[in-house]
Coordinates of C-alpha atoms in Angstrom, one line a residue:
X1 CA 0.6 -15.6 -9.1
X2 CA -1.7 -18.0 -7.4
X3 CA -3.8 -16.7 -4.5
X4 CA -5.5 -19.0 -2.1
X5 CA -8.2 -16.6 -0.7
X6 CA -11.8 -16.9 -1.6
X7 CA -13.0 -14.7 -4.5
X8 CA -16.2 -13.0 -5.3
X9 CA -17.5 -12.1 -8.8
X10 CA -19.0 -8.6 -8.4
X11 CA -19.0 -5.9 -11.0
X12 CA -20.7 -3.1 -9.1
X13 CA -18.4 -1.0 -6.9
X14 CA -21.2 -0.2 -4.4
X15 CA -22.2 -3.8 -4.2
X16 CA -18.7 -4.5 -3.1
X17 CA -18.9 -2.0 -0.4
X18 CA -22.2 -3.5 0.9
X19 CA -20.8 -7.0 0.8
X20 CA -17.7 -6.1 2.8
X21 CA -19.6 -3.9 5.3
X22 CA -22.3 -6.6 5.8
X23 CA -19.6 -9.1 6.6
X24 CA -17.8 -6.8 9.1
X25 CA -14.7 -6.6 6.9
X26 CA -14.3 -2.8 7.0
X27 CA -13.6 -0.1 9.6
X28 CA -16.8 1.6 8.6
X29 CA -15.3 3.5 5.7
X30 CA -15.4 2.6 2.0
X31 CA -12.7 0.2 0.8
X32 CA -10.8 -0.3 -2.4
X33 CA -11.9 -3.7 -3.9
X34 CA -9.0 -6.1 -3.4
X35 CA -8.8 -7.5 -6.9
X36 CA -6.4 -10.3 -7.7
X37 CA -4.3 -8.0 -9.9
X38 CA -4.0 -5.4 -7.1
X39 CA -3.1 -7.9 -4.4
X40 CA -0.6 -9.6 -6.7
X41 CA 1.1 -6.3 -7.5
X42 CA 1.6 -5.6 -3.7
X43 CA 3.2 -9.1 -3.2
X44 CA 5.4 -8.7 -6.2
X45 CA 6.7 -5.3 -5.1
X46 CA 7.7 -6.8 -1.8
X47 CA 9.0 -9.9 -3.4
X48 CA 6.8 -11.9 -1.1
X49 CA 5.2 -15.3 -1.9
X50 CA 1.4 -15.3 -1.1
X51 CA 1.9 -18.2 1.3
X52 CA 4.9 -16.6 3.1
X53 CA 4.3 -16.9 6.8
X54 CA 4.9 -13.4 8.3
X55 CA 4.4 -14.7 11.8
X56 CA 2.1 -16.4 14.3
X57 CA 0.2 -14.4 17.0
X58 CA 1.6 -16.1 20.1
X59 CA -1.5 -16.1 22.3
X60 CA -4.2 -17.2 19.9
X61 CA -1.9 -19.0 17.5
X62 CA -3.2 -17.2 14.4
X63 CA -1.0 -17.6 11.4
X64 CA -0.5 -14.4 9.3
X65 CA 0.5 -14.8 5.7
X66 CA 1.7 -12.2 3.2
X67 CA -1.4 -12.7 1.0
X68 CA -3.8 -11.8 3.8
X69 CA -1.8 -8.7 4.6
X70 CA -1.8 -7.7 1.0
X71 CA -5.5 -8.0 0.6
X72 CA -6.1 -5.7 3.6
X73 CA -3.4 -3.3 2.4
X74 CA -5.3 -2.9 -1.0
X75 CA -8.6 -2.4 0.9
X76 CA -7.0 0.4 2.9
X77 CA -5.9 2.2 -0.3
X78 CA -2.2 1.1 -0.4
X79 CA -0.2 1.1 -3.5
X80 CA 2.3 -1.7 -4.1
X81 CA 5.1 0.6 -2.9
X82 CA 3.4 1.0 0.5
X83 CA 3.2 -2.7 1.1
X84 CA 6.7 -3.4 2.4
X85 CA 6.0 -1.0 5.3
X86 CA 2.7 -2.8 6.1
X87 CA 4.5 -6.2 5.9
X88 CA 7.3 -5.1 8.2
X89 CA 5.0 -3.3 10.6
X90 CA 2.8 -6.4 11.2
X91 CA 5.9 -8.6 11.6
X92 CA 7.1 -6.2 14.3
X93 CA 3.7 -6.3 16.1
X94 CA 3.9 -10.1 16.2
X95 CA 7.1 -10.0 18.3
X96 CA 6.3 -11.5 21.7
X97 CA 7.6 -8.3 23.5
X98 CA 4.9 -6.2 21.8
X99 CA 2.1 -8.4 23.3
X100 CA -0.3 -7.9 20.4
X101 CA -3.2 -9.8 21.9
X102 CA -3.1 -7.8 25.1
X103 CA -2.8 -4.5 23.3
X104 CA -5.7 -5.2 21.0
X105 CA -8.1 -6.9 23.5
X106 CA -7.7 -4.6 26.5
X107 CA -10.5 -2.3 27.7
X108 CA -7.8 0.4 27.7
X109 CA -8.4 1.1 24.0
X110 CA -5.0 1.8 22.7
X111 CA -3.9 1.8 19.0
X112 CA -0.8 0.8 17.2
X113 CA 1.5 3.9 16.7
X114 CA 3.8 3.4 13.7
X115 CA 6.9 5.6 13.3
X116 CA 8.5 5.4 9.8
X117 CA 12.2 6.2 9.4
X118 CA 14.8 6.1 6.7
X119 CA 14.9 6.7 2.9
X120 CA 11.6 5.0 2.3
X121 CA 9.8 8.0 3.7
X122 CA 11.0 10.1 0.8
X123 CA 10.2 7.4 -1.7
X124 CA 6.6 7.2 -0.5
X125 CA 6.1 10.9 0.0
X126 CA 5.5 10.4 3.7
X127 CA 5.5 13.9 5.3
X128 CA 6.7 14.6 8.8
X129 CA 5.8 18.3 9.0
X130 CA 2.3 19.9 8.8
X131 CA -0.4 17.9 10.5
X132 CA 2.1 15.1 11.2
X133 CA -0.3 13.2 13.5
X134 CA -3.3 13.8 11.2
X135 CA -4.0 13.4 7.5
X136 CA -0.6 14.7 6.5
X137 CA -0.1 12.5 3.4
X138 CA -1.4 9.5 1.6
X139 CA 1.3 7.0 2.6
X140 CA 1.0 7.4 6.4
X141 CA -2.8 7.4 6.1
X142 CA -3.1 4.2 4.2
X143 CA -0.3 2.3 6.0
X144 CA -1.9 3.0 9.4
X145 CA -5.4 2.1 8.1
X146 CA -4.0 -1.1 6.6
X147 CA -2.8 -2.3 10.0
X148 CA -6.2 -1.7 11.5
X149 CA -7.9 -3.6 8.7
X150 CA -5.5 -6.5 9.1
X151 CA -6.3 -6.6 12.8
X152 CA -10.0 -6.6 12.1
X153 CA -10.0 -9.2 9.4
X154 CA -7.2 -11.5 10.5
X155 CA -7.5 -11.5 14.2
X156 CA -11.1 -10.5 14.8
X157 CA -10.1 -7.3 16.5
X158 CA -13.6 -5.9 16.2
X159 CA -15.5 -3.8 18.8
X160 CA -17.2 -6.3 21.1
X161 CA -15.3 -9.3 19.8
X162 CA -11.6 -9.4 20.6
X163 CA -11.5 -5.6 20.9
X164 CA -13.0 -4.8 24.3
X165 CA -12.1 -1.1 24.3
X166 CA -14.2 1.0 26.6
X167 CA -13.6 4.2 24.5
X168 CA -10.8 3.6 22.0
X169 CA -9.4 6.7 20.2
X170 CA -9.2 8.1 16.6
X171 CA -5.8 6.5 16.2
X172 CA -7.6 3.2 15.6
X173 CA -8.4 4.4 12.1
X174 CA -4.8 5.2 11.3
X175 CA -1.8 6.1 13.6
X176 CA 1.3 6.4 11.5
X177 CA 3.8 9.3 11.5
X178 CA 7.0 9.8 9.4
X179 CA 9.9 11.4 11.3
X180 CA 11.2 14.7 9.8
X181 CA 14.8 13.6 9.5
X182 CA 15.8 16.3 7.0
X183 CA 15.0 19.3 9.3
X184 CA 16.8 18.2 12.5
X185 CA 20.3 17.7 13.8
X186 CA 19.1 14.8 15.9
X187 CA 19.6 11.1 15.2
X188 CA 16.4 9.5 13.9
X189 CA 14.4 7.3 16.2
X190 CA 15.5 4.2 14.2
X191 CA 19.2 5.2 14.5
X192 CA 18.8 5.6 18.3
X193 CA 17.4 2.1 18.4
X194 CA 20.3 0.5 16.5
X195 CA 19.3 0.8 12.8
X196 CA 21.9 2.2 10.4
X197 CA 21.0 5.6 8.9
X198 CA 20.9 4.3 5.3
X199 CA 18.3 1.7 6.2
X200 CA 14.6 2.2 6.5
X201 CA 12.7 1.0 9.5
X202 CA 9.4 1.0 11.4
X203 CA 8.9 1.3 15.2
X204 CA 5.6 0.2 16.7
X205 CA 4.2 1.1 20.1
X206 CA 0.9 0.2 21.8
X207 CA -0.2 3.8 22.4
X208 CA -2.9 6.0 23.9
X209 CA -4.1 9.1 22.2
X210 CA -1.8 12.1 21.8
X211 CA -1.9 14.7 24.5
X212 CA -1.0 18.0 23.0
X213 CA 1.0 20.6 24.9
X214 CA 2.1 24.2 24.2
X215 CA 4.9 26.4 25.5
X216 CA 5.7 29.6 23.5
X217 CA 7.1 31.6 26.4
X218 CA 10.6 30.3 26.8
X219 CA 13.6 29.1 24.9
X220 CA 15.2 27.3 27.8
X221 CA 15.3 23.5 27.2
X222 CA 14.6 22.7 30.9
X223 CA 11.4 24.9 30.8
X224 CA 10.2 23.5 27.4
X225 CA 10.8 19.9 28.5
X226 CA 9.1 20.5 31.9
X227 CA 5.9 21.1 30.0
X228 CA 6.2 17.7 28.4
X229 CA 7.1 16.1 31.8
X230 CA 4.1 17.8 33.4
X231 CA 1.8 16.1 30.9
X232 CA 3.5 12.8 31.6
X233 CA 3.0 13.3 35.3
X234 CA -0.7 14.0 34.6
X235 CA -0.9 10.7 32.8
X236 CA 0.6 8.9 35.8
X237 CA -2.0 10.5 38.0
X238 CA -5.0 10.2 35.8
X239 CA -4.4 6.9 34.0
X240 CA -1.6 4.5 35.1
X241 CA 1.4 4.6 37.3
X242 CA 3.1 1.7 35.5
X243 CA 6.3 2.7 33.7
X244 CA 6.7 2.1 30.0
X245 CA 7.4 3.5 26.6
X246 CA 6.3 7.1 26.1
X247 CA 6.7 9.0 22.8
X248 CA 7.4 12.8 22.5
X249 CA 6.5 14.4 19.2
X250 CA 8.6 17.6 19.0
X251 CA 7.8 20.0 16.1
X252 CA 10.4 22.4 14.6
X253 CA 9.8 25.5 16.7
X254 CA 10.5 23.8 20.0
X255 CA 13.2 21.5 18.8
X256 CA 15.1 24.4 17.3
X257 CA 15.4 25.8 20.9
X258 CA 16.6 22.4 22.1
X259 CA 19.1 22.0 19.2
X260 CA 20.5 25.5 19.6
X261 CA 21.3 24.6 23.2
X262 CA 23.0 21.4 22.0
X263 CA 20.5 19.1 23.6
X264 CA 20.4 15.7 22.0
X265 CA 17.6 13.1 22.2
X266 CA 19.6 11.3 24.9
X267 CA 19.8 14.6 26.9
X268 CA 16.1 15.0 26.5
X269 CA 15.4 11.4 27.7
X270 CA 17.7 11.8 30.7
X271 CA 15.9 15.0 31.8
X272 CA 12.4 13.6 31.2
X273 CA 13.3 10.4 33.1
X274 CA 14.2 12.5 36.2
X275 CA 11.2 14.9 36.0
X276 CA 8.3 12.6 34.9
X277 CA 7.6 10.8 38.2
X278 CA 5.0 11.1 41.0
X279 CA 4.4 10.0 44.5
X280 CA 1.6 7.5 45.0
X281 CA 0.0 9.9 47.5
X282 CA -0.9 12.2 44.5
X283 CA -3.5 9.7 43.5
X284 CA -5.6 10.9 46.5
X285 CA -5.8 14.3 44.7
X286 CA -7.6 12.8 41.7
X287 CA -10.1 10.6 43.4
X288 CA -8.0 7.5 43.9
X289 CA -7.2 7.8 47.6
X290 CA -8.5 4.2 48.2
X291 CA -5.5 2.7 46.6
X292 CA -2.8 4.9 48.3
X293 CA -2.9 3.0 51.6
X294 CA 0.5 3.1 53.4
X295 CA 2.5 3.6 50.2
X296 CA 2.0 7.3 49.8
X297 CA 5.8 8.0 49.7
X298 CA 6.5 5.5 47.0
X299 CA 7.8 7.1 43.8
X300 CA 6.7 6.0 40.4
X301 CA 8.7 7.1 37.3
X302 CA 7.0 7.3 33.9
X303 CA 9.8 5.1 32.5
X304 CA 12.1 2.5 34.0
X305 CA 15.0 4.0 32.1
X306 CA 15.6 6.9 29.7
X307 CA 15.9 4.4 26.9
X308 CA 12.1 3.8 27.1
X309 CA 11.4 7.3 25.8
X310 CA 10.8 7.6 22.0
X311 CA 11.7 11.1 20.8
X312 CA 10.3 11.9 17.4
X313 CA 11.1 15.0 15.3
X314 CA 7.8 15.8 13.5
X315 CA 5.3 18.6 13.1
X316 CA 4.8 21.9 11.3
X317 CA 7.4 24.6 11.2
X318 CA 5.6 27.1 13.4
X319 CA 3.9 27.0 16.8
X320 CA 5.2 26.1 20.2
X321 CA 3.3 22.8 20.3
X322 CA 4.2 19.2 21.0
X323 CA 2.6 16.0 22.0
X324 CA 3.0 13.3 24.6
X325 CA 1.9 9.9 23.5
X326 CA 1.4 7.6 26.5
X327 CA 1.8 3.8 26.6
X328 CA -1.1 1.4 26.7
X329 CA -0.3 -0.2 30.1
X330 CA 3.3 0.4 31.2
X331 CA 5.9 -2.2 30.4
X332 CA 3.5 -5.0 29.6
X333 CA 4.1 -4.1 25.9
X334 CA 7.4 -2.9 24.6
X335 CA 8.0 -0.7 21.5
X336 CA 9.7 -2.7 18.7
X337 CA 11.9 -1.4 15.9
X338 CA 12.4 -3.5 12.8
X339 CA 14.3 -2.7 9.5
X340 CA 12.3 -2.8 6.3
X341 CA 13.3 -5.4 3.8
X342 CA 15.6 -7.3 6.2
X343 CA 15.3 -10.8 7.7
X344 CA 12.6 -10.3 10.4
X345 CA 13.7 -13.3 12.4
X346 CA 17.5 -12.8 12.2
X347 CA 17.9 -10.3 15.1
X348 CA 16.1 -9.7 18.4
X349 CA 13.9 -6.6 18.5
X350 CA 15.1 -3.4 20.1
X351 CA 13.3 -2.7 23.3

């Protein structure tokens, strides 16, 4: 397989690390040397030609090829079997609705949250239980890291360059979760967003850091979900009143109470949509009174519609915990779901 990228003849592993670090090609951590054999193996697994155009970043006009994605996937530690997820994820991010340039250049410091659904989770050993938002397994760790390295090396999304984040958050190293589809009665996130159950898919969202909640004192769905809604109201008060995609990560202990009461993901979204909203006058209580003016009675929902809520079943089997993952900046960026291994330009993205 012919690769067009520049090559370096270096035998020493640590010299490779210093070369890549000195050129700003890493995320600060050691990388796997992207040899021609390893890169070719990724491309062959995904049946992708090196010159295949995955997409063009619509603001800066940067062309993204399969070869360049494969190089960064190897650097992140991906095996060939991981590469189709990386390829599809980046294609989803290049959709205009995702607004990749804004999400990666903003001072707000969001990261790309990736949710993996379908049979490919089991093939890759992607775990959706213990430590689901942390280092739960190899697959989600390296896939998430591959996306960050691709952004750094293909789009110059480096701190102080394109990336203007004031703070950022740890999800910028890797922010990938597999849904626990086997231990829930709910439809998967991908199924809710129009992907058949037998297909694998990724959903991408420009996301802030997870905000963990806890409620171990009730089994009533309304009271459990009110805890999530309260955290979303806090985000509306403390960060942004613009509506957009939010994600709820609901581990087993809490979702068992919801499922026992026959609450579906749709029921959850409808409840949260009604409860997660504030009045503009509440901004005066958190030091933002100057912007209230004569619009104190205006109501701001966290989401324009229940469909904007992404409910994900994931997390360990015990503990009344959950997480709210807020959007980068309201509806400027929309979550996108794309099937893995399908024609990425054949159907419009799911919003």
